[in-house]
PDB file of C-alpha atoms in Angstrom:
ATOM      1  CA  MET K  44     142.612  61.303-139.308  1.00  0.00           C
ATOM      2  CA  ILE K  45     138.985  62.097-138.788  1.00  0.00           C
ATOM      3  CA  GLU K  46     137.995  66.173-138.782  1.00  0.00           C
ATOM      4  CA  VAL K  47     136.300  67.031-135.499  1.00  0.00           C
ATOM      5  CA  ARG K  48     134.667  70.803-135.225  1.00  0.00           C
ATOM      6  CA  ILE K  49     134.400  72.164-131.761  1.00  0.00           C
ATOM      7  CA  GLY K  50     132.637  74.832-130.711  1.00  0.00           C
ATOM      8  CA  LEU K  51     133.572  76.657-127.112  1.00  0.00           C
ATOM      9  CA  LEU K  52     131.562  78.061-124.805  1.00  0.00           C
ATOM     10  CA  THR K  53     132.264  79.799-121.469  1.00  0.00           C
ATOM     11  CA  ALA K  54     129.356  81.061-119.466  1.00  0.00           C
ATOM     12  CA  SER K  55     130.599  83.267-116.597  1.00  0.00           C
ATOM     13  CA  ASP K  56     129.894  86.954-115.296  1.00  0.00           C
ATOM     14  CA  THR K  57     133.421  87.968-114.050  1.00  0.00           C
ATOM     15  CA  ARG K  58     135.619  86.498-116.934  1.00  0.00           C
ATOM     16  CA  THR K  59     136.763  88.207-119.841  1.00  0.00           C
ATOM     17  CA  PRO K  60     138.428  86.685-122.716  1.00  0.00           C
ATOM     18  CA  GLU K  61     141.954  87.548-121.327  1.00  0.00           C
ATOM     19  CA  THR K  62     141.262  85.601-118.280  1.00  0.00           C
ATOM     20  CA  ASP K  63     138.991  83.033-119.431  1.00  0.00           C
ATOM     21  CA  THR K  64     141.379  80.216-118.208  1.00  0.00           C
ATOM     22  CA  SER K  65     138.936  77.469-118.599  1.00  0.00           C
ATOM     23  CA  GLY K  66     138.458  78.738-122.061  1.00  0.00           C
ATOM     24  CA  ALA K  67     142.346  78.780-122.886  1.00  0.00           C
ATOM     25  CA  ALA K  68     142.752  75.606-121.755  1.00  0.00           C
ATOM     26  CA  LEU K  69     139.846  73.943-123.669  1.00  0.00           C
ATOM     27  CA  ARG K  70     141.236  75.413-126.934  1.00  0.00           C
ATOM     28  CA  GLU K  71     144.576  74.331-126.013  1.00  0.00           C
ATOM     29  CA  LEU K  72     143.822  70.833-125.194  1.00  0.00           C
ATOM     30  CA  VAL K  73     141.310  70.719-128.614  1.00  0.00           C
ATOM     31  CA  GLU K  74     143.973  71.958-130.835  1.00  0.00           C
ATOM     32  CA  ALA K  75     146.703  69.421-129.305  1.00  0.00           C
ATOM     33  CA  ARG K  76     144.498  66.971-130.180  1.00  0.00           C
ATOM     34  CA  GLY K  77     144.475  68.284-134.112  1.00  0.00           C
ATOM     35  CA  TRP K  78     140.781  69.470-134.052  1.00  0.00           C
ATOM     36  CA  THR K  79     139.180  72.322-135.283  1.00  0.00           C
ATOM     37  CA  VAL K  80     137.838  75.022-133.045  1.00  0.00           C
ATOM     38  CA  VAL K  81     134.757  76.803-134.934  1.00  0.00           C
ATOM     39  CA  GLY K  82     133.810  79.077-132.449  1.00  0.00           C
ATOM     40  CA  TYR K  83     134.501  80.723-129.316  1.00  0.00           C
ATOM     41  CA  GLU K  84     131.339  82.503-126.641  1.00  0.00           C
ATOM     42  CA  LEU K  85     131.660  84.197-124.009  1.00  0.00           C
ATOM     43  CA  VAL K  86     128.508  84.868-122.250  1.00  0.00           C
ATOM     44  CA  PRO K  87     126.923  86.048-119.029  1.00  0.00           C
ATOM     45  CA  ASP K  88     125.787  83.152-116.762  1.00  0.00           C
ATOM     46  CA  ALA K  89     122.612  83.434-117.835  1.00  0.00           C
ATOM     47  CA  HIS K  90     119.765  80.784-119.285  1.00  0.00           C
ATOM     48  CA  ASP K  91     119.004  83.253-122.229  1.00  0.00           C
ATOM     49  CA  ALA K  92     122.585  83.965-123.056  1.00  0.00           C
ATOM     50  CA  ILE K  93     124.040  80.211-122.990  1.00  0.00           C
ATOM     51  CA  TYR K  94     120.698  79.178-124.901  1.00  0.00           C
ATOM     52  CA  ARG K  95     121.580  81.908-127.872  1.00  0.00           C
ATOM     53  CA  ALA K  96     125.211  81.176-127.674  1.00  0.00           C
ATOM     54  CA  LEU K  97     124.351  77.161-127.996  1.00  0.00           C
ATOM     55  CA  GLU K  98     122.207  77.988-131.041  1.00  0.00           C
ATOM     56  CA  ARG K  99     125.071  80.061-132.707  1.00  0.00           C
ATOM     57  CA  LEU K 100     127.752  77.494-132.085  1.00  0.00           C
ATOM     58  CA  SER K 101     125.472  74.528-133.236  1.00  0.00           C
ATOM     59  CA  ASP K 102     124.672  77.308-136.676  1.00  0.00           C
ATOM     60  CA  LEU K 103     128.696  76.996-137.519  1.00  0.00           C
ATOM     61  CA  THR K 104     128.300  73.202-137.692  1.00  0.00           C
ATOM     62  CA  ALA K 105     130.275  72.102-134.491  1.00  0.00           C
ATOM     63  CA  ASP K 106     130.343  68.186-134.148  1.00  0.00           C
ATOM     64  CA  VAL K 107     130.646  68.935-130.293  1.00  0.00           C
ATOM     65  CA  ILE K 108     130.561  72.153-127.993  1.00  0.00           C
ATOM     66  CA  LEU K 109     132.275  71.962-125.025  1.00  0.00           C
ATOM     67  CA  THR K 110     131.227  74.284-121.850  1.00  0.00           C
ATOM     68  CA  SER K 111     133.036  75.569-118.831  1.00  0.00           C
ATOM     69  CA  GLY K 112     132.152  77.886-116.293  1.00  0.00           C
ATOM     70  CA  GLY K 113     128.971  78.517-115.203  1.00  0.00           C
TER      71      GLY K 113
END
């Protein structure tokens, strides 16, 4: 099996890690496929915050970054 490294990003002004159901669903789907979650970010729905989170997840050598929210 090919290793796939996934970054997860949720952009939301109202969610917390405990209430981020879309992020949790993405994590569940990713892990069910046998892929690796290399990072998770929950940031405010603001351009600069999203941009910085994408940079951080890219630095973790994620092959793919899945986003939700916004």
